[in-house]
Amino acid sequence: MLRKTSLLFPLAALALASCAEREPILPGDRLNVRDVLSGDYADDVVETAGPQARGFATPAAVSNADWAQSPVSPHVRVTNPALGQALSPLFSVPIGAGDGRKTRLNADPIVAGGRVFTMDANHQVRATSTAGQALWSKVLVPLRDKAPEGQGGGLAYGDGKLFVSSGFGKLTALDPASGQMLWEQDLNNTATGAPSYRDGLVYVVSGDRTAWAIEAGDGRVRWQFDNGENFNNIAGAPAPAINDKYVIFAFGSGAVSGAFRQGGLRVWNAELLGRRNGFTIAGINDVTGDPVISGDRIYAGNHAGRSVAMSVYNGERLWTAKYGALGPMWPAGDSVFFVTDLNELVRLDSDTGQEIWKRDLPGYEPKRNPNRRRDGSFANHGPVLAGGRLIVASTDGKIRAFNPADGALLQEIVIPGGATTRPVVAGGVLYVVSRKGVLHAFR
């Protein structure tokens, strides 16, 4: 009996405790813990208030002879390159293979030294004169590989050399006059984003996780560092952005890092968190809005529905807006312009992230069969502020010009096959490559 009593006593105590006063249920919404950090409830997310009536002080037009690399760095970006108002075709020349079932042409053209450099879907680099004459071509597919096995890459010019990154994991330096190979560095992983050049160093991201600084003279590695690996991302890494002191890298995991550009010491690391709820594509948190340096700020966006402004010195988040970015933002005056993850052209206040206006761009392709789901969507490349207006090139077969003050459509130009690269402007000429592998020039 003693043993039974000793067992029943604790049970009775528990029963009495259960009769005690219940824990009160607090009023208010119940939120996921992650929502507070990265969702719609984040303290620094700017609530859009709809279109605002605001003018725009267009920066003075500047005549630029070159467009030597991605304009994410202030030392190469011309805020408003000179461009005529009534654009008409100047020439159209084939540059090689266009988009195919297994291949994509996504390397933006560059212009330097009186030549336009392009790379087609089969990794053929070509030089074309600014008058439209073919000068030379060079295929960069390794002997034991096939072109569809290494998609992506990009171009940059500097130190009298043409630098080419590729999906085969190579960074190659070519003679811009002849196409002769000067050196090649094996990065041990895909290099699907464009390189950037400054002061004797070429910067590039490989495998969406490794940052490299390569000596422009001989291709030797100056330094490198790794970030977290993530395979759930978009093909094509952002081009590194460079200012006088720092280089900014973005990775497939959604991380953005700042490092001293000469020595490679990492100064800070930040995560571009946040997503647009209710959209399947928002599950990919890759940085698709290449970080752009403007003054002491960095503007960047992800594929999941968030755009941010950060301090270039420590990566501190200054504001967050509920828009993803599908390409580099274009800072000008008191605003930043970009194409969102929902195929909208938007203008935000650069100091606060507040929406000023937005305009719909071509979205989904028309249905071939009304009883089936949509076949695909259009891609809109840009914007570029040139000639005082915003230029966006689309795969729907048109180049559009918009008023930066209110977003009004000003002009449409037909590009056969649709554009597959961002437009670039040099020497008063707009260049863009079509999905058919044709370089189009307009003036």
Short mmCIF file of C-alpha atoms in Angstrom, two decimals:
data_model
loop_
_atom_site.label_atom_id
_atom_site.label_comp_id
_atom_site.label_asym_id
_atom_site.label_seq_id
_atom_site.Cartn_x
_atom_site.Cartn_y
_atom_site.Cartn_z
CA MET A 1 0.00 0.00 0.00
CA LEU A 2 2.83 2.37 0.73
CA ARG A 3 4.13 1.93 -2.77
CA LYS A 4 0.72 2.69 -4.30
CA THR A 5 0.29 5.80 -2.14
CA SER A 6 3.71 7.09 -3.16
CA LEU A 7 2.71 6.74 -6.81
CA LEU A 8 -0.73 8.29 -6.46
CA PHE A 9 0.45 11.39 -4.60
CA PRO A 10 2.36 12.95 -7.51
CA LEU A 11 -0.55 12.18 -9.84
CA ALA A 12 -2.96 13.96 -7.50
CA ALA A 13 -0.66 16.97 -7.33
CA LEU A 14 -0.60 17.16 -11.11
CA ALA A 15 -4.38 16.96 -11.26
CA LEU A 16 -4.73 19.84 -8.79
CA ALA A 17 -2.21 21.90 -10.78
CA SER A 18 -4.26 21.39 -13.93
CA CYS A 19 -7.23 22.98 -12.19
CA ALA A 20 -5.26 26.15 -11.54
CA GLU A 21 -5.90 29.37 -13.51
CA ARG A 22 -5.21 28.94 -17.22
CA GLU A 23 -2.61 31.01 -19.02
CA PRO A 24 -4.31 34.06 -20.60
CA ILE A 25 -4.38 34.28 -24.40
CA LEU A 26 -2.93 37.59 -25.50
CA PRO A 27 -4.85 39.64 -28.09
CA GLY A 28 -3.39 40.48 -31.52
CA ASP A 29 -2.24 38.73 -34.68
CA ARG A 30 -0.10 35.62 -34.45
CA LEU A 31 2.90 35.95 -36.80
CA ASN A 32 5.59 33.63 -38.00
CA VAL A 33 8.89 34.56 -36.35
CA ARG A 34 10.52 34.97 -39.76
CA ASP A 35 7.91 37.53 -40.85
CA VAL A 36 9.21 40.00 -38.32
CA LEU A 37 12.70 39.80 -39.84
CA SER A 38 12.03 39.49 -43.53
CA GLY A 39 8.35 39.73 -44.37
CA ASP A 40 5.78 42.47 -44.74
CA TYR A 41 6.07 43.33 -41.02
CA ALA A 42 9.72 44.39 -41.15
CA ASP A 43 10.14 47.83 -39.60
CA ASP A 44 12.17 49.24 -42.48
CA VAL A 45 9.87 48.17 -45.33
CA VAL A 46 8.54 51.25 -47.11
CA GLU A 47 4.78 51.20 -47.64
CA THR A 48 3.95 52.42 -51.13
CA ALA A 49 1.59 55.38 -51.21
CA GLY A 50 0.82 55.32 -54.92
CA PRO A 51 1.91 57.71 -57.67
CA GLN A 52 3.11 61.15 -56.68
CA ALA A 53 3.24 64.36 -58.69
CA ARG A 54 6.92 65.23 -58.84
CA GLY A 55 9.16 66.69 -61.49
CA PHE A 56 12.57 65.37 -62.47
CA ALA A 57 15.71 67.44 -62.99
CA THR A 58 17.31 65.56 -65.85
CA PRO A 59 21.12 65.48 -65.56
CA ALA A 60 23.00 67.14 -68.39
CA ALA A 61 23.62 64.89 -71.37
CA VAL A 62 27.23 63.76 -71.73
CA SER A 63 28.85 62.51 -74.95
CA ASN A 64 30.58 59.20 -74.20
CA ALA A 65 32.72 57.35 -76.71
CA ASP A 66 32.78 54.06 -74.77
CA TRP A 67 30.56 51.75 -72.74
CA ALA A 68 33.40 49.55 -71.55
CA GLN A 69 31.69 47.42 -68.87
CA SER A 70 28.60 47.09 -66.73
CA PRO A 71 27.56 50.56 -65.44
CA VAL A 72 27.25 49.41 -61.80
CA SER A 73 30.42 51.34 -60.86
CA PRO A 74 30.44 55.15 -60.70
CA HIS A 75 33.82 55.54 -62.43
CA VAL A 76 32.42 54.07 -65.68
CA ARG A 77 28.76 55.08 -65.50
CA VAL A 78 27.54 58.09 -67.47
CA THR A 79 24.25 59.09 -65.84
CA ASN A 80 22.69 60.51 -69.01
CA PRO A 81 24.66 59.66 -72.18
CA ALA A 82 23.84 61.77 -75.22
CA LEU A 83 21.32 60.19 -77.59
CA GLY A 84 19.12 61.68 -80.32
CA GLN A 85 15.36 61.91 -79.88
CA ALA A 86 14.05 60.40 -83.13
CA LEU A 87 15.93 57.09 -83.25
CA SER A 88 16.09 55.17 -86.51
CA PRO A 89 18.00 52.00 -87.54
CA LEU A 90 21.68 52.54 -88.35
CA PHE A 91 22.71 48.94 -89.12
CA SER A 92 21.95 45.31 -88.21
CA VAL A 93 24.66 42.65 -88.39
CA PRO A 94 24.67 38.99 -87.30
CA ILE A 95 27.02 38.09 -84.43
CA GLY A 96 26.47 34.32 -84.25
CA ALA A 97 24.04 31.99 -82.50
CA GLY A 98 20.96 33.40 -80.81
CA ASP A 99 18.60 31.86 -78.29
CA GLY A 100 17.92 28.17 -78.81
CA ARG A 101 16.22 25.27 -77.08
CA LYS A 102 19.33 24.59 -74.98
CA THR A 103 21.20 27.87 -75.25
CA ARG A 104 20.63 31.49 -74.23
CA LEU A 105 22.29 34.67 -75.45
CA ASN A 106 22.58 36.89 -72.36
CA ALA A 107 25.94 38.70 -72.54
CA ASP A 108 25.44 42.46 -72.87
CA PRO A 109 27.48 44.15 -75.61
CA ILE A 110 30.19 46.66 -74.73
CA VAL A 111 31.78 49.46 -76.78
CA ALA A 112 35.43 50.53 -76.56
CA GLY A 113 38.09 51.89 -78.90
CA GLY A 114 35.75 52.19 -81.88
CA ARG A 115 34.64 48.55 -81.62
CA VAL A 116 31.48 46.83 -80.40
CA PHE A 117 32.22 43.53 -78.63
CA THR A 118 29.59 40.81 -78.33
CA MET A 119 29.38 37.16 -77.29
CA ASP A 120 26.78 34.84 -78.78
CA ALA A 121 24.99 31.85 -77.23
CA ASN A 122 27.80 29.50 -78.34
CA HIS A 123 30.58 31.53 -76.67
CA GLN A 124 31.79 33.13 -79.88
CA VAL A 125 33.24 36.56 -79.14
CA ARG A 126 33.02 38.99 -82.03
CA ALA A 127 34.33 42.50 -82.70
CA THR A 128 32.30 44.77 -84.97
CA SER A 129 33.25 48.30 -85.99
CA THR A 130 30.94 51.13 -84.98
CA ALA A 131 30.11 51.35 -88.70
CA GLY A 132 28.81 47.77 -88.71
CA GLN A 133 31.77 45.94 -90.29
CA ALA A 134 32.83 42.53 -88.95
CA LEU A 135 36.44 42.66 -87.67
CA TRP A 136 37.23 39.31 -86.01
CA SER A 137 35.70 36.45 -84.04
CA LYS A 138 37.00 34.00 -81.44
CA VAL A 139 35.31 30.85 -80.12
CA LEU A 140 36.02 30.23 -76.41
CA VAL A 141 34.54 26.72 -76.03
CA PRO A 142 37.17 24.34 -74.56
CA LEU A 143 38.20 21.49 -76.85
CA ARG A 144 36.57 18.74 -74.79
CA ASP A 145 33.32 20.63 -74.16
CA LYS A 146 30.25 21.60 -76.15
CA ALA A 147 28.68 25.05 -76.28
CA PRO A 148 25.40 24.21 -74.45
CA GLU A 149 27.39 22.83 -71.49
CA GLY A 150 28.58 26.25 -70.32
CA GLN A 151 25.98 28.97 -70.70
CA GLY A 152 26.39 32.57 -69.53
CA GLY A 153 29.27 34.97 -69.14
CA GLY A 154 30.07 38.59 -69.87
CA LEU A 155 32.50 41.19 -71.21
CA ALA A 156 34.58 44.07 -69.88
CA TYR A 157 37.32 46.25 -71.36
CA GLY A 158 40.31 47.77 -69.56
CA ASP A 159 44.11 47.98 -69.53
CA GLY A 160 44.02 47.66 -73.33
CA LYS A 161 42.47 44.19 -73.08
CA LEU A 162 39.10 42.54 -73.55
CA PHE A 163 38.11 40.35 -70.58
CA VAL A 164 35.61 37.54 -71.08
CA SER A 165 34.02 35.36 -68.38
CA SER A 166 32.22 32.15 -69.32
CA GLY A 167 30.05 29.37 -68.01
CA PHE A 168 33.01 27.04 -68.55
CA GLY A 169 34.68 28.58 -65.51
CA LYS A 170 37.27 30.64 -67.40
CA LEU A 171 38.31 34.27 -67.32
CA THR A 172 40.07 35.06 -70.59
CA ALA A 173 41.96 38.13 -71.78
CA LEU A 174 41.90 38.85 -75.53
CA ASP A 175 43.67 41.38 -77.72
CA PRO A 176 40.81 43.73 -78.72
CA ALA A 177 42.42 44.45 -82.10
CA SER A 178 42.90 40.85 -83.25
CA GLY A 179 41.07 38.51 -80.83
CA GLN A 180 44.31 36.74 -79.95
CA MET A 181 44.26 35.11 -76.51
CA LEU A 182 46.66 36.80 -74.07
CA TRP A 183 46.02 34.69 -70.97
CA GLU A 184 43.36 32.52 -69.34
CA GLN A 185 42.59 31.81 -65.69
CA ASP A 186 40.67 28.72 -64.56
CA LEU A 187 38.17 29.71 -61.83
CA ASN A 188 37.18 26.10 -61.01
CA ASN A 189 33.50 26.98 -61.30
CA THR A 190 31.06 28.62 -63.70
CA ALA A 191 31.50 32.36 -64.27
CA THR A 192 28.10 33.34 -65.62
CA GLY A 193 28.24 37.04 -64.69
CA ALA A 194 30.10 39.90 -66.32
CA PRO A 195 33.53 40.93 -64.97
CA SER A 196 34.42 44.46 -63.82
CA TYR A 197 37.78 46.22 -64.21
CA ARG A 198 39.61 48.98 -62.34
CA ASP A 199 43.27 49.93 -61.77
CA GLY A 200 44.90 46.74 -63.02
CA LEU A 201 42.47 44.26 -61.42
CA VAL A 202 39.57 42.29 -62.89
CA TYR A 203 36.80 41.29 -60.46
CA VAL A 204 34.35 38.46 -61.11
CA VAL A 205 32.09 36.00 -59.28
CA SER A 206 32.24 32.26 -60.04
CA GLY A 207 29.74 29.61 -59.08
CA ASP A 208 27.56 32.32 -57.50
CA ARG A 209 29.69 31.93 -54.35
CA THR A 210 33.38 32.84 -54.93
CA ALA A 211 34.69 36.38 -55.37
CA TRP A 212 37.91 36.79 -57.37
CA ALA A 213 40.41 39.59 -58.04
CA ILE A 214 42.65 38.78 -61.02
CA GLU A 215 45.72 40.68 -62.20
CA ALA A 216 44.86 42.23 -65.56
CA GLY A 217 48.43 42.01 -66.83
CA ASP A 218 49.06 38.27 -66.56
CA GLY A 219 45.94 36.62 -65.14
CA ARG A 220 47.40 35.74 -61.74
CA VAL A 221 45.07 35.60 -58.74
CA ARG A 222 45.51 38.59 -56.42
CA TRP A 223 42.94 37.33 -53.87
CA GLN A 224 39.67 35.45 -53.49
CA PHE A 225 37.07 34.58 -50.85
CA ASP A 226 34.02 32.33 -50.61
CA ASN A 227 30.48 32.90 -49.47
CA GLY A 228 27.68 30.45 -48.68
CA GLU A 229 26.70 28.14 -51.52
CA ASN A 230 23.15 28.06 -52.85
CA PHE A 231 22.00 26.25 -55.98
CA ASN A 232 18.45 27.66 -55.91
CA ASN A 233 19.22 30.77 -57.92
CA ILE A 234 19.07 32.44 -61.32
CA ALA A 235 21.73 31.83 -63.94
CA GLY A 236 24.04 34.81 -64.25
CA ALA A 237 25.88 36.44 -61.35
CA PRO A 238 25.82 40.24 -60.83
CA ALA A 239 28.83 42.23 -62.01
CA PRO A 240 30.97 43.49 -59.08
CA ALA A 241 30.56 47.20 -58.31
CA ILE A 242 33.70 49.25 -57.53
CA ASN A 243 34.40 52.66 -56.04
CA ASP A 244 37.65 54.30 -54.89
CA LYS A 245 38.01 52.03 -51.85
CA TYR A 246 35.64 49.07 -51.98
CA VAL A 247 34.40 46.35 -54.29
CA ILE A 248 30.87 45.01 -53.76
CA PHE A 249 29.96 41.41 -54.63
CA ALA A 250 26.56 39.70 -54.65
CA PHE A 251 26.02 35.95 -54.43
CA GLY A 252 23.36 33.38 -55.25
CA SER A 253 22.48 32.93 -51.59
CA GLY A 254 21.21 36.52 -51.42
CA ALA A 255 24.34 37.75 -49.63
CA VAL A 256 26.04 41.06 -50.48
CA SER A 257 29.64 41.63 -49.35
CA GLY A 258 31.93 44.63 -49.28
CA ALA A 259 35.72 44.23 -49.41
CA PHE A 260 38.79 46.41 -49.84
CA ARG A 261 39.37 46.26 -53.58
CA GLN A 262 43.16 45.99 -53.44
CA GLY A 263 43.77 43.57 -50.57
CA GLY A 264 40.48 41.66 -50.51
CA LEU A 265 39.84 42.00 -46.77
CA ARG A 266 36.10 41.56 -46.30
CA VAL A 267 34.69 44.57 -44.43
CA TRP A 268 31.05 43.56 -44.08
CA ASN A 269 28.51 40.98 -45.12
CA ALA A 270 24.73 41.53 -45.39
CA GLU A 271 21.74 39.41 -46.41
CA LEU A 272 19.16 40.77 -48.85
CA LEU A 273 16.19 39.28 -47.00
CA GLY A 274 12.48 39.56 -47.73
CA ARG A 275 10.06 38.03 -50.20
CA ARG A 276 6.79 38.69 -51.98
CA ASN A 277 4.16 36.39 -50.47
CA GLY A 278 1.83 34.42 -52.74
CA PHE A 279 4.20 34.05 -55.71
CA THR A 280 6.06 30.84 -56.53
CA ILE A 281 8.94 32.73 -58.19
CA ALA A 282 9.49 34.55 -54.89
CA GLY A 283 11.00 31.37 -53.50
CA ILE A 284 14.25 32.26 -55.28
CA ASN A 285 16.16 34.79 -53.19
CA ASP A 286 19.00 35.38 -55.66
CA VAL A 287 20.31 38.94 -56.13
CA THR A 288 19.08 39.71 -59.65
CA GLY A 289 19.26 43.49 -59.29
CA ASP A 290 23.04 43.91 -59.48
CA PRO A 291 24.37 46.12 -56.65
CA VAL A 292 24.95 49.64 -57.99
CA ILE A 293 27.15 52.17 -56.17
CA SER A 294 25.99 55.78 -56.17
CA GLY A 295 27.75 58.12 -53.74
CA ASP A 296 27.84 56.48 -50.33
CA ARG A 297 24.95 54.14 -51.12
CA ILE A 298 24.40 50.77 -52.74
CA TYR A 299 21.12 49.98 -54.49
CA ALA A 300 20.26 46.33 -55.08
CA GLY A 301 17.27 44.00 -55.44
CA ASN A 302 16.46 40.31 -55.28
CA HIS A 303 14.24 37.98 -57.29
CA ALA A 304 11.84 37.47 -54.38
CA GLY A 305 10.26 40.91 -54.20
CA ARG A 306 12.57 43.24 -52.27
CA SER A 307 14.83 46.17 -53.20
CA VAL A 308 17.12 47.95 -50.77
CA ALA A 309 19.46 50.85 -50.22
CA MET A 310 22.53 50.08 -48.10
CA SER A 311 25.52 51.98 -46.80
CA VAL A 312 28.63 51.32 -48.87
CA TYR A 313 30.75 51.56 -45.70
CA ASN A 314 29.15 48.90 -43.50
CA GLY A 315 26.20 47.38 -45.39
CA GLU A 316 23.63 48.94 -43.05
CA ARG A 317 20.10 48.75 -44.48
CA LEU A 318 18.77 52.28 -45.11
CA TRP A 319 15.41 51.37 -46.61
CA THR A 320 13.58 48.41 -48.10
CA ALA A 321 10.87 48.56 -50.78
CA LYS A 322 8.38 45.84 -51.76
CA TYR A 323 9.74 45.38 -55.26
CA GLY A 324 12.13 42.84 -56.68
CA ALA A 325 14.61 43.96 -59.34
CA LEU A 326 15.38 42.08 -62.56
CA GLY A 327 18.44 44.11 -63.47
CA PRO A 328 20.65 46.92 -62.18
CA MET A 329 18.90 50.04 -60.92
CA TRP A 330 19.67 53.34 -62.62
CA PRO A 331 20.28 56.13 -60.06
CA ALA A 332 19.78 59.69 -61.32
CA GLY A 333 19.01 62.89 -59.44
CA ASP A 334 16.73 62.17 -56.50
CA SER A 335 15.48 58.84 -57.89
CA VAL A 336 16.30 55.27 -58.81
CA PHE A 337 14.67 53.56 -61.79
CA PHE A 338 14.44 49.81 -62.42
CA VAL A 339 12.38 46.93 -63.82
CA THR A 340 10.59 45.00 -61.07
CA ASP A 341 9.99 41.28 -60.63
CA LEU A 342 6.40 41.91 -61.81
CA ASN A 343 7.52 43.47 -65.12
CA GLU A 344 6.95 47.07 -64.09
CA LEU A 345 9.11 50.11 -64.69
CA VAL A 346 9.23 51.95 -61.37
CA ARG A 347 10.67 55.20 -60.03
CA LEU A 348 11.50 55.37 -56.32
CA ASP A 349 12.76 58.20 -54.15
CA SER A 350 16.45 57.40 -53.68
CA ASP A 351 16.47 58.75 -50.09
CA THR A 352 13.37 56.98 -48.76
CA GLY A 353 12.45 54.20 -51.20
CA GLN A 354 8.97 55.71 -51.61
CA GLU A 355 7.23 54.99 -54.92
CA ILE A 356 6.86 58.01 -57.21
CA TRP A 357 5.33 56.18 -60.19
CA LYS A 358 5.24 52.81 -61.91
CA ARG A 359 4.25 51.66 -65.39
CA ASP A 360 3.35 48.20 -66.61
CA LEU A 361 5.68 46.58 -69.14
CA PRO A 362 4.92 43.58 -71.39
CA GLY A 363 4.26 40.61 -69.11
CA TYR A 364 3.07 37.24 -70.33
CA GLU A 365 3.17 36.09 -73.94
CA PRO A 366 -0.25 35.73 -75.60
CA LYS A 367 -1.78 32.28 -75.29
CA ARG A 368 -1.59 30.14 -78.41
CA ASN A 369 -4.37 27.96 -77.07
CA PRO A 370 -6.97 29.69 -74.84
CA ASN A 371 -7.58 26.43 -73.00
CA ARG A 372 -3.97 26.05 -71.91
CA ARG A 373 -1.83 27.88 -69.40
CA ARG A 374 0.42 30.72 -70.48
CA ASP A 375 3.35 29.58 -72.63
CA GLY A 376 5.90 32.03 -71.25
CA SER A 377 6.65 35.57 -70.19
CA PHE A 378 8.46 38.50 -71.75
CA ALA A 379 11.75 39.81 -70.40
CA ASN A 380 12.35 43.55 -70.15
CA HIS A 381 15.97 44.71 -70.16
CA GLY A 382 17.03 48.03 -68.68
CA PRO A 383 16.38 50.78 -67.98
CA VAL A 384 19.11 53.10 -69.23
CA LEU A 385 18.69 56.85 -68.93
CA ALA A 386 19.96 58.25 -72.25
CA GLY A 387 19.03 61.38 -74.15
CA GLY A 388 16.89 62.43 -71.19
CA ARG A 389 14.57 59.41 -71.35
CA LEU A 390 14.45 55.88 -69.96
CA ILE A 391 15.17 53.13 -72.51
CA VAL A 392 13.84 49.57 -71.99
CA ALA A 393 14.35 46.76 -74.52
CA SER A 394 11.94 43.82 -74.46
CA THR A 395 11.70 40.32 -75.88
CA ASP A 396 8.27 41.26 -77.25
CA GLY A 397 10.04 42.93 -80.19
CA LYS A 398 10.10 46.57 -79.11
CA ILE A 399 12.42 49.13 -77.57
CA ARG A 400 10.48 51.68 -75.53
CA ALA A 401 11.39 55.16 -74.31
CA PHE A 402 9.69 56.66 -71.23
CA ASN A 403 9.56 60.09 -69.64
CA PRO A 404 11.52 59.86 -66.34
CA ALA A 405 9.32 62.51 -64.70
CA ASP A 406 5.99 60.67 -64.98
CA GLY A 407 6.67 57.39 -66.82
CA ALA A 408 4.74 58.38 -69.94
CA LEU A 409 5.55 56.34 -73.05
CA LEU A 410 7.39 58.54 -75.56
CA GLN A 411 8.55 56.23 -78.33
CA GLU A 412 8.48 52.61 -79.56
CA ILE A 413 11.03 51.10 -81.93
CA VAL A 414 10.68 47.67 -83.50
CA ILE A 415 13.54 45.21 -83.03
CA PRO A 416 12.98 42.00 -85.05
CA GLY A 417 13.10 38.91 -82.87
CA GLY A 418 12.95 40.88 -79.63
CA ALA A 419 15.85 42.10 -77.47
CA THR A 420 17.82 39.64 -75.35
CA THR A 421 20.34 42.09 -73.79
CA ARG A 422 20.27 45.44 -72.06
CA PRO A 423 20.66 48.45 -74.34
CA VAL A 424 23.99 50.28 -74.25
CA VAL A 425 24.73 53.79 -75.54
CA ALA A 426 28.05 55.13 -76.88
CA GLY A 427 28.91 57.77 -79.44
CA GLY A 428 25.26 58.81 -79.67
CA VAL A 429 24.27 55.31 -80.85
CA LEU A 430 22.09 52.77 -79.04
CA TYR A 431 23.16 49.12 -79.40
CA VAL A 432 21.17 46.02 -78.46
CA VAL A 433 21.34 42.33 -79.43
CA SER A 434 18.25 40.40 -80.52
CA ARG A 435 17.25 36.86 -79.64
CA LYS A 436 18.14 35.91 -83.23
CA GLY A 437 21.80 36.79 -82.65
CA VAL A 438 21.77 40.12 -84.49
CA LEU A 439 23.44 43.33 -83.28
CA HIS A 440 21.14 46.30 -83.93
CA ALA A 441 22.30 49.92 -83.86
CA PHE A 442 19.99 52.95 -83.71
CA ARG A 443 20.78 56.65 -84.03
#
